[in-house]
Short mmCIF file of C-alpha atoms and ligand atoms in Angstrom, two decimals:
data_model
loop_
_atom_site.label_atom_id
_atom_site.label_comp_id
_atom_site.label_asym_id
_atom_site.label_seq_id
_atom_site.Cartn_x
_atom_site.Cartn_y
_atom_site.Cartn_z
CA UNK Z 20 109.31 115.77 129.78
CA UNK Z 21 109.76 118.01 126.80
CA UNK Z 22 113.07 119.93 126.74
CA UNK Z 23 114.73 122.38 124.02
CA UNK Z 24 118.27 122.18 123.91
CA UNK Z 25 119.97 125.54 121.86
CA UNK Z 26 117.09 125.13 119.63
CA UNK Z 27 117.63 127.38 116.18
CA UNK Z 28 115.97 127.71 113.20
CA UNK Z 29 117.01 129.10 109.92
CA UNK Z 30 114.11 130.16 106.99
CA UNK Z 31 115.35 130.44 103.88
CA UNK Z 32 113.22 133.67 102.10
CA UNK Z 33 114.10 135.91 98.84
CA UNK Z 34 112.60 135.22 95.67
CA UNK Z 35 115.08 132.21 95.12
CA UNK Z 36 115.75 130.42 98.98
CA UNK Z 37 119.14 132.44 98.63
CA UNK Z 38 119.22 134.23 101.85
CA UNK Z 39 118.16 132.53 105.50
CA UNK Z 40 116.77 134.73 108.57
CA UNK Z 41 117.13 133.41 111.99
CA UNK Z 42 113.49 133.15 113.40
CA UNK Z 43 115.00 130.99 116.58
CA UNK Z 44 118.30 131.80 118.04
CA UNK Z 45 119.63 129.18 121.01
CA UNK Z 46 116.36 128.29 122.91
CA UNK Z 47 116.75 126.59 126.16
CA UNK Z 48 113.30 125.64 128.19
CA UNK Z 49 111.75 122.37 129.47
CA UNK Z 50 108.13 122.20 129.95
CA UNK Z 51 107.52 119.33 132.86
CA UNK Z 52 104.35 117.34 133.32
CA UNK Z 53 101.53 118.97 134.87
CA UNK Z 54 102.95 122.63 134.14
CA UNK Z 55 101.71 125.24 132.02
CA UNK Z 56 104.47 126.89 130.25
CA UNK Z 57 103.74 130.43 128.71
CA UNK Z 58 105.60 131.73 125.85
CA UNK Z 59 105.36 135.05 125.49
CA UNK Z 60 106.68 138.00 123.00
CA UNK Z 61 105.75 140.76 120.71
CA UNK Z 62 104.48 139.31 117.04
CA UNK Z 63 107.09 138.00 114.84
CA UNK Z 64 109.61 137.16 118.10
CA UNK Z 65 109.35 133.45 116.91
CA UNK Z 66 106.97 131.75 119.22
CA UNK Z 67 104.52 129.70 116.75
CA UNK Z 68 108.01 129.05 115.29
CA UNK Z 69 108.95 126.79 118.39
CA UNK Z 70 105.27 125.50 118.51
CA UNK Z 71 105.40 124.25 114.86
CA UNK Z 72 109.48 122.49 116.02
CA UNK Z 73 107.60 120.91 118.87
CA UNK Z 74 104.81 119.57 116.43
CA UNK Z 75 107.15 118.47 113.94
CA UNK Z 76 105.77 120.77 111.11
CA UNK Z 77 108.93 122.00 110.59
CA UNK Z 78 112.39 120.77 110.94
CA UNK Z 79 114.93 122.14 113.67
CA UNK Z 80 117.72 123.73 111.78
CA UNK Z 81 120.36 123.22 115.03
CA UNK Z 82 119.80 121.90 118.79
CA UNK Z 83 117.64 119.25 119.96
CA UNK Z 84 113.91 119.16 120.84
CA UNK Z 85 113.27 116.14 123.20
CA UNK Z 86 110.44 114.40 124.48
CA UNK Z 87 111.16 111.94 127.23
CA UNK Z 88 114.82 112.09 126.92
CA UNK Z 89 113.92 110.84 122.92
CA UNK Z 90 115.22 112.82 120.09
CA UNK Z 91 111.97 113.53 118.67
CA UNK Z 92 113.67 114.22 115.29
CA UNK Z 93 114.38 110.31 115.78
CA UNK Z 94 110.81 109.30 116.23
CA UNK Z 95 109.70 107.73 112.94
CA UNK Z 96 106.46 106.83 113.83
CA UNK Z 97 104.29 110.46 113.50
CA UNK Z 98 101.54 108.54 114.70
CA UNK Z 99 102.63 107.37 117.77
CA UNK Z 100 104.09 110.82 118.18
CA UNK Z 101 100.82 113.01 117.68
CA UNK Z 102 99.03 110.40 119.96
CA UNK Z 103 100.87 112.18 123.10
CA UNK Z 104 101.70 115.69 121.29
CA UNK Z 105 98.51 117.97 119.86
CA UNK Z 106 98.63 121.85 119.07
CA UNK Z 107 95.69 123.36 118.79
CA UNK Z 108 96.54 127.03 116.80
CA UNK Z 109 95.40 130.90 116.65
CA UNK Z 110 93.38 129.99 113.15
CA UNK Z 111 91.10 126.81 113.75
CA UNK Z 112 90.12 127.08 110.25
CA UNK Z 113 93.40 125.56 108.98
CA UNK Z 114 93.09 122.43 110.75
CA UNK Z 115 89.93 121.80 109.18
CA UNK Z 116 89.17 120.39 105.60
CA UNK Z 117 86.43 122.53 104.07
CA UNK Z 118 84.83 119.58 102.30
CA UNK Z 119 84.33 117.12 105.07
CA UNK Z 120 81.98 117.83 108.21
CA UNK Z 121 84.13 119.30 111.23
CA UNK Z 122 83.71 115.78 113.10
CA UNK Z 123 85.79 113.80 110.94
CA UNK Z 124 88.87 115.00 113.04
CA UNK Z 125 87.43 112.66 115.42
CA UNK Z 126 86.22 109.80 113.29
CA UNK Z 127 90.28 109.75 112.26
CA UNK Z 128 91.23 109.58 115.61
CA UNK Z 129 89.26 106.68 115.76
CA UNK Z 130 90.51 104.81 112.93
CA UNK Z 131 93.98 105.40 113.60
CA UNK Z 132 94.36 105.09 117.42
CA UNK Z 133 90.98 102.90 118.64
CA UNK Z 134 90.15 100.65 115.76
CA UNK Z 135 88.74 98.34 118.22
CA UNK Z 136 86.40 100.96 119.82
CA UNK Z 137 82.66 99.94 119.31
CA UNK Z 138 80.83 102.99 117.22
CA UNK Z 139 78.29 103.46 120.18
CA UNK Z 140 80.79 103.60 122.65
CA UNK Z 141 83.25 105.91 120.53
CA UNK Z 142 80.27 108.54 120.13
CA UNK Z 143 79.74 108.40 123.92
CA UNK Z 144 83.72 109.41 124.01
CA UNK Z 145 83.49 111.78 121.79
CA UNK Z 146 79.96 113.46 123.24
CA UNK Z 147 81.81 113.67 126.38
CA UNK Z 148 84.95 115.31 125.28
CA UNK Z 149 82.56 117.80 123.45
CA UNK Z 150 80.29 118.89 126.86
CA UNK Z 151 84.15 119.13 128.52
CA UNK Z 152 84.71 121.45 126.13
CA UNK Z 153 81.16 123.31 126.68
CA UNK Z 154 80.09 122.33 123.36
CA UNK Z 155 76.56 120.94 122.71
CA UNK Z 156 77.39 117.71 120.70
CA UNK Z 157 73.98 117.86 119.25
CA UNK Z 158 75.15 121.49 117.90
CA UNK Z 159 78.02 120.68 116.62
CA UNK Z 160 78.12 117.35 115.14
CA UNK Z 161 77.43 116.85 111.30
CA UNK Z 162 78.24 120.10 110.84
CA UNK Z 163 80.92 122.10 108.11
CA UNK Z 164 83.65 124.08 109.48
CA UNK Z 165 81.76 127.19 107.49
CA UNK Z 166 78.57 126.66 109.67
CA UNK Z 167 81.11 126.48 112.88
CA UNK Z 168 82.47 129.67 114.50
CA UNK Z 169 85.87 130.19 114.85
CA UNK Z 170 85.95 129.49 118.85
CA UNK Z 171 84.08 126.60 118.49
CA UNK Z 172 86.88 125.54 116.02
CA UNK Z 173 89.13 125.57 118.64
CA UNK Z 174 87.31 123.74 121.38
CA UNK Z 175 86.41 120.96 118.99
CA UNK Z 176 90.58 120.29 118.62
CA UNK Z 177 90.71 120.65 122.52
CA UNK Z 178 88.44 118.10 122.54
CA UNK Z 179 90.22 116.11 120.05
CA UNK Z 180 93.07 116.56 121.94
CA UNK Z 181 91.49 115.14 124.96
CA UNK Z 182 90.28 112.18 123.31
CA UNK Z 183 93.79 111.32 122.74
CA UNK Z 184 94.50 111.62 126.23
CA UNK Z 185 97.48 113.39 125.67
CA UNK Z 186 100.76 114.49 127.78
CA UNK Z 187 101.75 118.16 125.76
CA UNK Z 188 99.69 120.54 124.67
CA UNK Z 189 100.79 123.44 122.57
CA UNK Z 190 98.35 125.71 122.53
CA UNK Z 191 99.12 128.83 120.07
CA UNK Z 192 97.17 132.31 120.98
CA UNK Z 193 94.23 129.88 121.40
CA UNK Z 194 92.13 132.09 123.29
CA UNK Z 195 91.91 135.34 121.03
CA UNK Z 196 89.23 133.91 118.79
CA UNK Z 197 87.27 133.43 122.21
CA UNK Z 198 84.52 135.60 124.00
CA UNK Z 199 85.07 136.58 127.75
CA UNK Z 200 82.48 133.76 129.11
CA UNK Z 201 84.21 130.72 126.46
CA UNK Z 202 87.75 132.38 127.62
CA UNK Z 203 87.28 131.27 131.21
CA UNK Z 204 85.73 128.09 130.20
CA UNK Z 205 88.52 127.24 128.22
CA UNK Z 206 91.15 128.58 130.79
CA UNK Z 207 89.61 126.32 133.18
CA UNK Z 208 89.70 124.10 130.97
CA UNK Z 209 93.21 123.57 130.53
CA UNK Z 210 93.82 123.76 134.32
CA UNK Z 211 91.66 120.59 134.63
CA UNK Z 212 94.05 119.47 131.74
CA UNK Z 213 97.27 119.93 133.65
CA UNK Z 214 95.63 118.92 136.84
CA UNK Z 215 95.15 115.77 135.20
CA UNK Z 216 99.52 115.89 134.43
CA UNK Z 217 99.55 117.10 130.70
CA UNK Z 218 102.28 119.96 130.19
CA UNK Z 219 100.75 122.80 128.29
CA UNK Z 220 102.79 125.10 126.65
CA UNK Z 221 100.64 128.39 126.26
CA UNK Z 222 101.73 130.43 123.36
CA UNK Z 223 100.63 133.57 123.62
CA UNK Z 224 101.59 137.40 123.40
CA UNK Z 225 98.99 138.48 126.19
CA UNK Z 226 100.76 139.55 129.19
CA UNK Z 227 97.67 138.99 131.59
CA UNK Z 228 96.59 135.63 130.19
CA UNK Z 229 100.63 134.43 130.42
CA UNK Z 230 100.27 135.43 134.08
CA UNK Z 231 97.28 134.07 134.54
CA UNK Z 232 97.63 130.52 133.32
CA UNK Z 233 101.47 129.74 133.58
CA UNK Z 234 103.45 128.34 136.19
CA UNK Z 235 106.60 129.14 134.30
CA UNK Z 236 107.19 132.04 131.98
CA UNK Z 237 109.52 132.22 128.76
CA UNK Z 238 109.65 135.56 127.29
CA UNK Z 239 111.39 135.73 123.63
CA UNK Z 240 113.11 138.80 121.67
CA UNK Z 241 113.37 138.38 118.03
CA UNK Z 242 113.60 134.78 118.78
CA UNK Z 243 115.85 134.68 121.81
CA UNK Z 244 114.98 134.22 125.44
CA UNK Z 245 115.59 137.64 127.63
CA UNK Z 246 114.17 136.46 130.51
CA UNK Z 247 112.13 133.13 131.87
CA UNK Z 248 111.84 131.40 135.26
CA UNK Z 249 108.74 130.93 137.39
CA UNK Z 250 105.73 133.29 136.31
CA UNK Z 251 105.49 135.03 139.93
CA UNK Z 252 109.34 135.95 139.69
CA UNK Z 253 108.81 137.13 135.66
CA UNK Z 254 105.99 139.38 136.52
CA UNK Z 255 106.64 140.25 139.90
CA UNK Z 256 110.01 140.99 139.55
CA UNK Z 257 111.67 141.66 135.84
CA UNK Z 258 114.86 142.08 135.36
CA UNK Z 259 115.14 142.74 131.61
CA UNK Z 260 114.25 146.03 130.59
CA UNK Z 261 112.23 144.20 127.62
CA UNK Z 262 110.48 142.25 130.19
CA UNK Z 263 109.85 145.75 132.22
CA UNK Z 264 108.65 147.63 129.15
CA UNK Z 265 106.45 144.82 128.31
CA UNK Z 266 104.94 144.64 131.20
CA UNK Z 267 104.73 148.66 131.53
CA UNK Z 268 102.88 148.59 128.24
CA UNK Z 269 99.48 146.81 129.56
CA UNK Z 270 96.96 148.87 129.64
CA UNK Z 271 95.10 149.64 133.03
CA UNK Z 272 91.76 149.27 133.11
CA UNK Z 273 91.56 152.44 135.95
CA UNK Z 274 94.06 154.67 133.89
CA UNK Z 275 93.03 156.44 130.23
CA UNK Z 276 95.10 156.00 127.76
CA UNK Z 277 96.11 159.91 127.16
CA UNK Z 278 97.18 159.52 131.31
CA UNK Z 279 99.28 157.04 130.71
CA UNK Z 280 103.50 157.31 132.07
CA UNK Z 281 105.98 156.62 129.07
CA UNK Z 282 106.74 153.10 129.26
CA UNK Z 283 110.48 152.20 129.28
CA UNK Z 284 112.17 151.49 126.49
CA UNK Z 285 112.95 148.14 125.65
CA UNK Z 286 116.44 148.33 125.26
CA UNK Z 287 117.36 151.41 127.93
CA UNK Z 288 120.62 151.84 129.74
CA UNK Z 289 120.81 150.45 133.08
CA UNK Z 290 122.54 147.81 134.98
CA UNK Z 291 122.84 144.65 132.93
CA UNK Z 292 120.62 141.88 134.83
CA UNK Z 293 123.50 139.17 133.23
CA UNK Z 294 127.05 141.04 134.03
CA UNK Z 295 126.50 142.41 136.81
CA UNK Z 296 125.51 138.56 138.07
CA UNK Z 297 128.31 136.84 139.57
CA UNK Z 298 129.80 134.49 137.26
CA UNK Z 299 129.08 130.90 138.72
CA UNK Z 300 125.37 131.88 138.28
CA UNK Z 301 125.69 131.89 134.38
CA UNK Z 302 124.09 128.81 134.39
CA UNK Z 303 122.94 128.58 131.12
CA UNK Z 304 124.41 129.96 128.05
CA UNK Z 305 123.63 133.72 127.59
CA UNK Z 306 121.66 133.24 130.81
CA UNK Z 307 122.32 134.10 134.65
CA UNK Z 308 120.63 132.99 137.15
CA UNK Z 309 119.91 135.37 139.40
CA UNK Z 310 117.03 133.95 142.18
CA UNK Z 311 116.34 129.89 141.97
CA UNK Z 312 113.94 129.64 138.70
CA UNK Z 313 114.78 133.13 137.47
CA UNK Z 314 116.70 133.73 134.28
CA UNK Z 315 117.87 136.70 132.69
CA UNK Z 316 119.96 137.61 129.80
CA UNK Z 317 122.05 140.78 128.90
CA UNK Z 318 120.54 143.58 128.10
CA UNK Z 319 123.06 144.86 124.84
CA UNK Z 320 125.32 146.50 127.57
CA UNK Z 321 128.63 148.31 126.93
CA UNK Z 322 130.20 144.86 127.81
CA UNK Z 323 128.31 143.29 126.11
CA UNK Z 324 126.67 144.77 123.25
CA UNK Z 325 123.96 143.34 120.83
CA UNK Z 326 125.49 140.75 118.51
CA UNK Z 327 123.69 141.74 114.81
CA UNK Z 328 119.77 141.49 114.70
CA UNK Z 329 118.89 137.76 114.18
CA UNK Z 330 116.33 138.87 112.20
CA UNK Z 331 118.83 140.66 109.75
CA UNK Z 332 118.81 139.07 106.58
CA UNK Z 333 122.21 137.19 105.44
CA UNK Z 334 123.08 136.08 102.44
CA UNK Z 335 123.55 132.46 102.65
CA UNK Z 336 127.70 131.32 102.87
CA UNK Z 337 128.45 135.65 103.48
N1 ATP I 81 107.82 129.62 106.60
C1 ATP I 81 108.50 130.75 106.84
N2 ATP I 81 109.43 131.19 105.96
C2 ATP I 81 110.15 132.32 106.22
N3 ATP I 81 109.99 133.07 107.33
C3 ATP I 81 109.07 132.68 108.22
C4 ATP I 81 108.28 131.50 108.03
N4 ATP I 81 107.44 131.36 109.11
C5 ATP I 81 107.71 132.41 109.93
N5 ATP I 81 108.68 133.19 109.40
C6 ATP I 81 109.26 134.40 110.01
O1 ATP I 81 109.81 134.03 111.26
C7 ATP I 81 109.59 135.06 112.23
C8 ATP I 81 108.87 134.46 113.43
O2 ATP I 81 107.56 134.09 113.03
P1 ATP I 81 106.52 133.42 114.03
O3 ATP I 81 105.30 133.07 113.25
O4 ATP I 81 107.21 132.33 114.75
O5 ATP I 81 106.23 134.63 115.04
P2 ATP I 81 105.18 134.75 116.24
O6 ATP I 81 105.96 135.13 117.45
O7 ATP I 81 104.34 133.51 116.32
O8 ATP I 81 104.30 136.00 115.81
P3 ATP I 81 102.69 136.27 116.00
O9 ATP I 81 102.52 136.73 117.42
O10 ATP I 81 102.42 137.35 115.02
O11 ATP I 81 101.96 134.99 115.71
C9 ATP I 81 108.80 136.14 111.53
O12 ATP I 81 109.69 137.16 111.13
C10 ATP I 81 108.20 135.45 110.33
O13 ATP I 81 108.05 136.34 109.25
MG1 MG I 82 102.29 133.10 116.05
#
């Protein structure tokens, strides 16, 4: 359904656009119908980066994002695009005009996609997608975003989102304005969504949540992928030391903090899960496959060692 192919993108920062910084270097992933894709990494590694290519709120500087097999680059009808592509994102509050009540998102879902929708029968719709959503329409409706909470927010674009009857979901660190009891709701939530064949793809840079949620796991490095394949495989068994150090870093709920074993260091010596792969099972560029679903990359070995930062600033042309 959707797939990235070598997918970079290039900001252009300093006080006059002079000098670009990679934020996305060469990302590869599909996300299929009915899966929940997580994206994972530390803050800054790029990942609302990809969400905002996907959404087409801004441009891919090289590779292709598809949708379908279409270029969506080559889709010129944003309309028809958003009607099968929502994000909902870590700050609600964006998405919502402070002047207008918080329900007009869905009273401009109706005059753009069901025009022909009778008002009685749009309000049942929209009551509906609310109490899916574990809202109380009665609570909610009429209201300004100020008088709304933050997680509320949120659910009231799920439920736009399900309105639309959508087939991707990007959903960007949508649960950390959430309480425990709304968390689950909302986690359920979006496995009755992918039940129902949407592909999520759950941005996020908690560990647990990733593993709880995703069928497939993506994990990015300053905006390159060091290891993805299916979650079990990810979390069970990394192969990156990034991915291992990541995953070493969550704290235990049965171990205090000051007991706590050093956790590895990203970037330690060690075998290198990519050359020491046989060759036919570099599969995908910088990638090896090295169990069916499991990708890895290098790890900056002696081979192979790390090409300049892609977050290093270059001066444009140098
Ligand atoms: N519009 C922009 N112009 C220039 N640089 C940007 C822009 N947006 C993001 N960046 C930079 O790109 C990099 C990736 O940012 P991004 O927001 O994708 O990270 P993230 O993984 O979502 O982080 P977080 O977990 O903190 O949300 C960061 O270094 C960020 O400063
Ligand atoms: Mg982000």
């Amino acid at each position: 359904m959707l797939k990235l192919d070598n997918v970079s993108k290039v900001y252009r920062v300093g006080a006059f656009g002079g000098r670009t910084m990679t934020a996305v270097s060469d990302v590869s992933f599909e996300v299929n119908a009915g899966e929940v894709v997580s994206l994972i990494g530390e803050s800054g590694s790029g990942k609302s980066t990809i969400g905002r290519m996907i959404l087409r709120l801004t441009p891919v500087s090289r590779g292709a994002i598809t949708l379908n097999d279409t270029d969506i680059s080559a889709v010129s009808s944003t309309k028809d695009y958003y009607r099968h592509v929502q994000g909902v994102f870590q700050d609600p509050f964006s998405c919502f005009n402070p002047i207008f009540k918080a329900d007009r998102v869905f009273a401009m879902i109706k005059e753009a996609y069901f025009p022909q929708v009778s008002a009685a029968d749009w309000r049942g719709r929209v009551e509906s997608a609310l109490k899916s959503v574990r809202l109380d329409p009665g609570q909610v409706l009429g209201r300004y975003p100020h008088q709304l909470s933050g997680g509320q927010l949120q659910r009231m674009l799920i439920a736009r989102a399900v309105l639309l009857d959508i087939r991707l979901l990007v959903a960007d660190e949508i649960i950390s304005m959430l309480d425990a009891s709304t968390r689950i709701d909302v986690l359920n939530l979006l496995a009755d969504l992918r039940a129902r064949g949407l592909g999520i793809l759950f941005v996020t840079h908690d560990l647990s949540l990733g593993n709880y949620v995703s069928d497939r796991t993506v994990v990015l490095r300053n905006g390159k992928i060091v290891e993805m394949g299916r979650t079990e495989l990810v979390f069970g068994d990394p192969r990156h030391p990034y991915t291992r150090s990541l995953l070493a870093s969550v704290p235990r709920l049965d171990v205090k903090w000051i007991d706590e074993p050093e956790t590895e260091d990203g970037d330690a010596a060690g075998p290198c899960p990519y050359h020491d792969s046989p060759e036919e099972s570099r599969t995908r560029p910088g990638l090896a496959e090295v169990e069916e679903d499991h990708f890895v990359a290098c790890s900056g070995c002696a081979d192979h060692p790390p090409q300049a930062e892609p977050r290093t600033l270059a001066k444009e042309n140098a």
